[in-house]
Each structure stands twice: as C-alpha cells, then as structure tokens.
Amino acid sequence: MGMKFTLRAALTASAMAMLGGCAASPEGLNSRDVADSRSFSESYEEIYRRLMEAGKSCNPPVRVFGNPANPGGGQIEAEGELHRDRGFAEFRLVAGSYGIRMNYFVAARIEKSGSGSRVTIKVSNPLGAGPLSSRIYRWASGDPSC
C-alpha cells in the first residue's frame, strides 16, 4: 500500500506541475508569450476560411456521447473573427471534456505577411500543444481531415 500511495502521489504531483502552465480562458491564453508560427503562401482570409470550415466540420454540435474530435464526451467549439480592416483573423478551439474534466484552448492568429500570411498558434495545455498545433497547421495547409 505504501508503494502504491507514493507512486500515485508522484504521478499526481507531476500532472499538477505540467498542468500548472494551462490557461484558464481564451483571454488568458492570449497573454502568453509561448507561441509557434509558420508562413503560408495563401492570403490570411483563405487560411481563416480553411480553419473555420475544418473546425466546424470536425466539431459538429455536441451530442450526448461526444463528437468525432472529442469521443469522451464534452463540447468543442470552433470560433473566430475576421478583421479585414486590420489585416488579420483569429481562430479558436475551445473544449470542455466531461470524461477528463479538463478544458483546452487553442488560439491561432492569422495575419498578412508579405504576399502570404503567417499563422501563430498558442495552446493552453503544454501536453496537447504538439497534436493541436499539428491539426491547425494541417487545416491551414488545406487538409480538412479530423
């Protein structure tokens, strides 16, 4: 019993340390310094369109038992705004999972960059940063698969 308790305590402490860097809201995520970015040859409006279409297609309205991107239950919403007057767009995935009881937020800023655009991604949970960023970049590149 002592060994199980020690192992469980160590795992809990590790998880808490990793999750300590999570943003609690999309607004908190925007204030973070850590971001990943890539350039694309298409306009920011086209990249925004791709992200919104894939985000909404892969995250249909929630059903009782979840959706394809969140099979454990919960809700994932794709949302965004296009700011043509300022030359950028914002795209976000906001999720709450009933099974894990963890929210995650992904924010992508798409802005003019020369004749193309630059996509900058911030992810609230460091554990999900790689897979979530990869998904956003795939969608921005034109691959709409979930």
PDB file of N, CA and C in Angstrom, residues 63-129:
ATOM      1  N   ARG A  63     -23.289  16.018 -29.101  1.00  0.00           N
ATOM      2  CA  ARG A  63     -24.315  15.005 -28.879  1.00  0.00           C
ATOM      3  C   ARG A  63     -24.104  14.465 -27.470  1.00  0.00           C
ATOM      4  N   VAL A  64     -24.960  13.653 -27.029  1.00  0.00           N
ATOM      5  CA  VAL A  64     -24.855  13.117 -25.677  1.00  0.00           C
ATOM      6  C   VAL A  64     -23.526  12.405 -25.461  1.00  0.00           C
ATOM      7  N   PHE A  65     -23.047  11.660 -26.458  1.00  0.00           N
ATOM      8  CA  PHE A  65     -21.820  10.887 -26.287  1.00  0.00           C
ATOM      9  C   PHE A  65     -20.618  11.518 -26.988  1.00  0.00           C
ATOM     10  N   GLY A  66     -20.608  12.824 -27.165  1.00  0.00           N
ATOM     11  CA  GLY A  66     -19.451  13.494 -27.728  1.00  0.00           C
ATOM     12  C   GLY A  66     -19.517  13.631 -29.233  1.00  0.00           C
ATOM     13  N   ASN A  67     -18.397  14.006 -29.821  1.00  0.00           N
ATOM     14  CA  ASN A  67     -18.301  14.154 -31.259  1.00  0.00           C
ATOM     15  C   ASN A  67     -17.001  13.517 -31.734  1.00  0.00           C
ATOM     16  N   PRO A  68     -16.752  13.437 -33.045  1.00  0.00           N
ATOM     17  CA  PRO A  68     -15.573  12.722 -33.546  1.00  0.00           C
ATOM     18  C   PRO A  68     -14.248  13.221 -32.972  1.00  0.00           C
ATOM     19  N   ALA A  69     -14.120  14.510 -32.729  1.00  0.00           N
ATOM     20  CA  ALA A  69     -12.862  15.035 -32.209  1.00  0.00           C
ATOM     21  C   ALA A  69     -12.768  14.902 -30.694  1.00  0.00           C
ATOM     22  N   ASN A  70     -13.868  14.587 -30.040  1.00  0.00           N
ATOM     23  CA  ASN A  70     -13.896  14.503 -28.583  1.00  0.00           C
ATOM     24  C   ASN A  70     -14.786  13.327 -28.173  1.00  0.00           C
ATOM     25  N   PRO A  71     -14.356  12.085 -28.451  1.00  0.00           N
ATOM     26  CA  PRO A  71     -15.221  10.926 -28.238  1.00  0.00           C
ATOM     27  C   PRO A  71     -15.577  10.671 -26.779  1.00  0.00           C
ATOM     28  N   GLY A  72     -14.852  11.233 -25.835  1.00  0.00           N
ATOM     29  CA  GLY A  72     -15.144  11.005 -24.436  1.00  0.00           C
ATOM     30  C   GLY A  72     -16.311  11.822 -23.930  1.00  0.00           C
ATOM     31  N   GLY A  73     -16.892  12.615 -24.763  1.00  0.00           N
ATOM     32  CA  GLY A  73     -17.983  13.481 -24.331  1.00  0.00           C
ATOM     33  C   GLY A  73     -17.486  14.896 -24.201  1.00  0.00           C
ATOM     34  N   GLY A  74     -18.387  15.795 -24.034  1.00  0.00           N
ATOM     35  CA  GLY A  74     -17.995  17.179 -23.900  1.00  0.00           C
ATOM     36  C   GLY A  74     -18.340  17.960 -25.134  1.00  0.00           C
ATOM     37  N   GLN A  75     -17.761  19.111 -25.218  1.00  0.00           N
ATOM     38  CA  GLN A  75     -18.093  20.005 -26.305  1.00  0.00           C
ATOM     39  C   GLN A  75     -16.828  20.692 -26.794  1.00  0.00           C
ATOM     40  N   ILE A  76     -16.688  20.781 -28.105  1.00  0.00           N
ATOM     41  CA  ILE A  76     -15.599  21.540 -28.722  1.00  0.00           C
ATOM     42  C   ILE A  76     -16.263  22.526 -29.660  1.00  0.00           C
ATOM     43  N   GLU A  77     -15.893  23.772 -29.547  1.00  0.00           N
ATOM     44  CA  GLU A  77     -16.451  24.792 -30.422  1.00  0.00           C
ATOM     45  C   GLU A  77     -15.332  25.468 -31.201  1.00  0.00           C
ATOM     46  N   ALA A  78     -15.556  25.620 -32.494  1.00  0.00           N
ATOM     47  CA  ALA A  78     -14.657  26.396 -33.340  1.00  0.00           C
ATOM     48  C   ALA A  78     -15.269  27.787 -33.459  1.00  0.00           C
ATOM     49  N   GLU A  79     -14.487  28.800 -33.162  1.00  0.00           N
ATOM     50  CA  GLU A  79     -14.977  30.166 -33.254  1.00  0.00           C
ATOM     51  C   GLU A  79     -13.875  31.057 -33.787  1.00  0.00           C
ATOM     52  N   GLY A  80     -14.250  32.181 -34.317  1.00  0.00           N
ATOM     53  CA  GLY A  80     -13.248  33.093 -34.843  1.00  0.00           C
ATOM     54  C   GLY A  80     -13.844  34.383 -35.347  1.00  0.00           C
ATOM     55  N   GLU A  81     -12.948  35.296 -35.674  1.00  0.00           N
ATOM     56  CA  GLU A  81     -13.340  36.586 -36.226  1.00  0.00           C
ATOM     57  C   GLU A  81     -12.356  36.964 -37.331  1.00  0.00           C
ATOM     58  N   LEU A  82     -12.893  37.566 -38.363  1.00  0.00           N
ATOM     59  CA  LEU A  82     -12.099  38.070 -39.476  1.00  0.00           C
ATOM     60  C   LEU A  82     -12.100  39.594 -39.379  1.00  0.00           C
ATOM     61  N   HIS A  83     -10.922  40.187 -39.289  1.00  0.00           N
ATOM     62  CA  HIS A  83     -10.775  41.644 -39.149  1.00  0.00           C
ATOM     63  C   HIS A  83     -10.112  42.192 -40.416  1.00  0.00           C
ATOM     64  N   ARG A  84     -10.884  42.318 -41.483  1.00  0.00           N
ATOM     65  CA  ARG A  84     -10.327  42.784 -42.757  1.00  0.00           C
ATOM     66  C   ARG A  84      -9.752  44.188 -42.649  1.00  0.00           C
ATOM     67  N   ASP A  85     -10.391  45.033 -41.859  1.00  0.00           N
ATOM     68  CA  ASP A  85      -9.923  46.408 -41.720  1.00  0.00           C
ATOM     69  C   ASP A  85      -8.546  46.485 -41.049  1.00  0.00           C
ATOM     70  N   ARG A  86      -8.160  45.439 -40.316  1.00  0.00           N
ATOM     71  CA  ARG A  86      -6.867  45.446 -39.633  1.00  0.00           C
ATOM     72  C   ARG A  86      -5.904  44.394 -40.180  1.00  0.00           C
ATOM     73  N   GLY A  87      -6.348  43.598 -41.172  1.00  0.00           N
ATOM     74  CA  GLY A  87      -5.455  42.662 -41.851  1.00  0.00           C
ATOM     75  C   GLY A  87      -5.095  41.402 -41.078  1.00  0.00           C
ATOM     76  N   PHE A  88      -6.015  40.911 -40.237  1.00  0.00           N
ATOM     77  CA  PHE A  88      -5.755  39.655 -39.542  1.00  0.00           C
ATOM     78  C   PHE A  88      -7.075  38.970 -39.193  1.00  0.00           C
ATOM     79  N   ALA A  89      -6.952  37.718 -38.773  1.00  0.00           N
ATOM     80  CA  ALA A  89      -8.106  36.943 -38.321  1.00  0.00           C
ATOM     81  C   ALA A  89      -7.684  36.148 -37.096  1.00  0.00           C
ATOM     82  N   GLU A  90      -8.673  35.727 -36.325  1.00  0.00           N
ATOM     83  CA  GLU A  90      -8.420  34.900 -35.155  1.00  0.00           C
ATOM     84  C   GLU A  90      -9.303  33.654 -35.239  1.00  0.00           C
ATOM     85  N   PHE A  91      -8.729  32.524 -34.868  1.00  0.00           N
ATOM     86  CA  PHE A  91      -9.446  31.251 -34.850  1.00  0.00           C
ATOM     87  C   PHE A  91      -9.157  30.583 -33.514  1.00  0.00           C
ATOM     88  N   ARG A  92     -10.193  29.995 -32.905  1.00  0.00           N
ATOM     89  CA  ARG A  92     -10.028  29.329 -31.622  1.00  0.00           C
ATOM     90  C   ARG A  92     -10.801  28.018 -31.579  1.00  0.00           C
ATOM     91  N   LEU A  93     -10.232  27.052 -30.891  1.00  0.00           N
ATOM     92  CA  LEU A  93     -10.949  25.851 -30.496  1.00  0.00           C
ATOM     93  C   LEU A  93     -11.044  25.915 -28.980  1.00  0.00           C
ATOM     94  N   VAL A  94     -12.249  25.818 -28.482  1.00  0.00           N
ATOM     95  CA  VAL A  94     -12.490  25.859 -27.045  1.00  0.00           C
ATOM     96  C   VAL A  94     -13.198  24.559 -26.696  1.00  0.00           C
ATOM     97  N   ALA A  95     -12.648  23.799 -25.747  1.00  0.00           N
ATOM     98  CA  ALA A  95     -13.222  22.490 -25.436  1.00  0.00           C
ATOM     99  C   ALA A  95     -13.352  22.272 -23.948  1.00  0.00           C
ATOM    100  N   GLY A  96     -14.363  21.515 -23.604  1.00  0.00           N
ATOM    101  CA  GLY A  96     -14.543  21.025 -22.249  1.00  0.00           C
ATOM    102  C   GLY A  96     -14.871  19.557 -22.344  1.00  0.00           C
ATOM    103  N   SER A  97     -14.141  18.719 -21.661  1.00  0.00           N
ATOM    104  CA  SER A  97     -14.373  17.284 -21.724  1.00  0.00           C
ATOM    105  C   SER A  97     -14.986  16.804 -20.424  1.00  0.00           C
ATOM    106  N   TYR A  98     -16.080  16.086 -20.534  1.00  0.00           N
ATOM    107  CA  TYR A  98     -16.735  15.560 -19.341  1.00  0.00           C
ATOM    108  C   TYR A  98     -15.933  14.418 -18.732  1.00  0.00           C
ATOM    109  N   GLY A  99     -15.292  13.602 -19.574  1.00  0.00           N
ATOM    110  CA  GLY A  99     -14.558  12.459 -19.068  1.00  0.00           C
ATOM    111  C   GLY A  99     -13.305  12.834 -18.308  1.00  0.00           C
ATOM    112  N   ILE A 100     -12.550  13.798 -18.805  1.00  0.00           N
ATOM    113  CA  ILE A 100     -11.276  14.159 -18.201  1.00  0.00           C
ATOM    114  C   ILE A 100     -11.407  15.382 -17.302  1.00  0.00           C
ATOM    115  N   ARG A 101     -12.445  16.129 -17.465  1.00  0.00           N
ATOM    116  CA  ARG A 101     -12.672  17.360 -16.694  1.00  0.00           C
ATOM    117  C   ARG A 101     -11.543  18.358 -16.918  1.00  0.00           C
ATOM    118  N   MET A 102     -11.159  18.522 -18.161  1.00  0.00           N
ATOM    119  CA  MET A 102     -10.091  19.453 -18.481  1.00  0.00           C
ATOM    120  C   MET A 102     -10.503  20.262 -19.695  1.00  0.00           C
ATOM    121  N   ASN A 103     -10.373  21.556 -19.629  1.00  0.00           N
ATOM    122  CA  ASN A 103     -10.637  22.412 -20.778  1.00  0.00           C
ATOM    123  C   ASN A 103      -9.329  22.671 -21.500  1.00  0.00           C
ATOM    124  N   TYR A 104      -9.403  22.829 -22.813  1.00  0.00           N
ATOM    125  CA  TYR A 104      -8.221  23.305 -23.512  1.00  0.00           C
ATOM    126  C   TYR A 104      -8.640  24.368 -24.510  1.00  0.00           C
ATOM    127  N   PHE A 105      -7.720  25.228 -24.780  1.00  0.00           N
ATOM    128  CA  PHE A 105      -7.972  26.332 -25.684  1.00  0.00           C
ATOM    129  C   PHE A 105      -6.820  26.391 -26.679  1.00  0.00           C
ATOM    130  N   VAL A 106      -7.154  26.594 -27.923  1.00  0.00           N
ATOM    131  CA  VAL A 106      -6.168  26.777 -28.971  1.00  0.00           C
ATOM    132  C   VAL A 106      -6.526  28.083 -29.657  1.00  0.00           C
ATOM    133  N   ALA A 107      -5.571  28.962 -29.778  1.00  0.00           N
ATOM    134  CA  ALA A 107      -5.816  30.226 -30.459  1.00  0.00           C
ATOM    135  C   ALA A 107      -4.817  30.353 -31.602  1.00  0.00           C
ATOM    136  N   ALA A 108      -5.328  30.681 -32.778  1.00  0.00           N
ATOM    137  CA  ALA A 108      -4.470  30.913 -33.938  1.00  0.00           C
ATOM    138  C   ALA A 108      -4.740  32.322 -34.445  1.00  0.00           C
ATOM    139  N   ARG A 109      -3.687  33.078 -34.605  1.00  0.00           N
ATOM    140  CA  ARG A 109      -3.795  34.417 -35.193  1.00  0.00           C
ATOM    141  C   ARG A 109      -3.244  34.305 -36.606  1.00  0.00           C
ATOM    142  N   ILE A 110      -4.039  34.709 -37.579  1.00  0.00           N
ATOM    143  CA  ILE A 110      -3.663  34.625 -38.985  1.00  0.00           C
ATOM    144  C   ILE A 110      -3.530  36.055 -39.480  1.00  0.00           C
ATOM    145  N   GLU A 111      -2.342  36.434 -39.935  1.00  0.00           N
ATOM    146  CA  GLU A 111      -2.135  37.822 -40.345  1.00  0.00           C
ATOM    147  C   GLU A 111      -1.372  37.913 -41.651  1.00  0.00           C
ATOM    148  N   LYS A 112      -1.535  39.053 -42.303  1.00  0.00           N
ATOM    149  CA  LYS A 112      -0.810  39.310 -43.551  1.00  0.00           C
ATOM    150  C   LYS A 112       0.680  39.247 -43.277  1.00  0.00           C
ATOM    151  N   SER A 113       1.397  38.658 -44.227  1.00  0.00           N
ATOM    152  CA  SER A 113       2.853  38.608 -44.141  1.00  0.00           C
ATOM    153  C   SER A 113       3.388  38.601 -45.568  1.00  0.00           C
ATOM    154  N   GLY A 114       3.811  39.743 -46.040  1.00  0.00           N
ATOM    155  CA  GLY A 114       4.244  39.858 -47.425  1.00  0.00           C
ATOM    156  C   GLY A 114       3.086  39.574 -48.355  1.00  0.00           C
ATOM    157  N   SER A 115       3.303  38.682 -49.325  1.00  0.00           N
ATOM    158  CA  SER A 115       2.215  38.331 -50.242  1.00  0.00           C
ATOM    159  C   SER A 115       1.392  37.149 -49.721  1.00  0.00           C
ATOM    160  N   GLY A 116       1.763  36.598 -48.566  1.00  0.00           N
ATOM    161  CA  GLY A 116       1.048  35.464 -47.986  1.00  0.00           C
ATOM    162  C   GLY A 116       0.525  35.793 -46.601  1.00  0.00           C
ATOM    163  N   SER A 117       0.689  34.829 -45.706  1.00  0.00           N
ATOM    164  CA  SER A 117       0.204  35.024 -44.342  1.00  0.00           C
ATOM    165  C   SER A 117       1.074  34.260 -43.359  1.00  0.00           C
ATOM    166  N   ARG A 118       0.934  34.613 -42.115  1.00  0.00           N
ATOM    167  CA  ARG A 118       1.628  33.938 -41.029  1.00  0.00           C
ATOM    168  C   ARG A 118       0.580  33.500 -40.016  1.00  0.00           C
ATOM    169  N   VAL A 119       0.671  32.228 -39.589  1.00  0.00           N
ATOM    170  CA  VAL A 119      -0.234  31.679 -38.580  1.00  0.00           C
ATOM    171  C   VAL A 119       0.577  31.478 -37.308  1.00  0.00           C
ATOM    172  N   THR A 120       0.113  32.079 -36.224  1.00  0.00           N
ATOM    173  CA  THR A 120       0.759  31.940 -34.918  1.00  0.00           C
ATOM    174  C   THR A 120      -0.223  31.239 -33.986  1.00  0.00           C
ATOM    175  N   ILE A 121       0.223  30.150 -33.377  1.00  0.00           N
ATOM    176  CA  ILE A 121      -0.651  29.330 -32.543  1.00  0.00           C
ATOM    177  C   ILE A 121      -0.177  29.350 -31.098  1.00  0.00           C
ATOM    178  N   LYS A 122      -1.145  29.492 -30.198  1.00  0.00           N
ATOM    179  CA  LYS A 122      -0.899  29.355 -28.760  1.00  0.00           C
ATOM    180  C   LYS A 122      -1.859  28.291 -28.242  1.00  0.00           C
ATOM    181  N   VAL A 123      -1.341  27.377 -27.425  1.00  0.00           N
ATOM    182  CA  VAL A 123      -2.135  26.294 -26.856  1.00  0.00           C
ATOM    183  C   VAL A 123      -2.035  26.387 -25.335  1.00  0.00           C
ATOM    184  N   SER A 124      -3.176  26.250 -24.656  1.00  0.00           N
ATOM    185  CA  SER A 124      -3.185  26.430 -23.205  1.00  0.00           C
ATOM    186  C   SER A 124      -2.527  25.293 -22.443  1.00  0.00           C
ATOM    187  N   ASN A 125      -2.623  24.077 -22.926  1.00  0.00           N
ATOM    188  CA  ASN A 125      -2.099  22.933 -22.203  1.00  0.00           C
ATOM    189  C   ASN A 125      -0.843  22.422 -22.889  1.00  0.00           C
ATOM    190  N   PRO A 126       0.316  22.498 -22.221  1.00  0.00           N
ATOM    191  CA  PRO A 126       1.559  22.054 -22.857  1.00  0.00           C
ATOM    192  C   PRO A 126       1.526  20.591 -23.291  1.00  0.00           C
ATOM    193  N   LEU A 127       0.707  19.758 -22.632  1.00  0.00           N
ATOM    194  CA  LEU A 127       0.625  18.346 -23.008  1.00  0.00           C
ATOM    195  C   LEU A 127      -0.035  18.153 -24.363  1.00  0.00           C
ATOM    196  N   GLY A 128      -0.926  19.058 -24.758  1.00  0.00           N
ATOM    197  CA  GLY A 128      -1.630  18.913 -26.020  1.00  0.00           C
ATOM    198  C   GLY A 128      -1.104  19.808 -27.117  1.00  0.00           C
ATOM    199  N   ALA A 129      -0.057  20.564 -26.834  1.00  0.00           N
ATOM    200  CA  ALA A 129       0.428  21.554 -27.788  1.00  0.00           C
ATOM    201  C   ALA A 129       0.829  20.961 -29.132  1.00  0.00           C
TER     202      ALA A 129
END
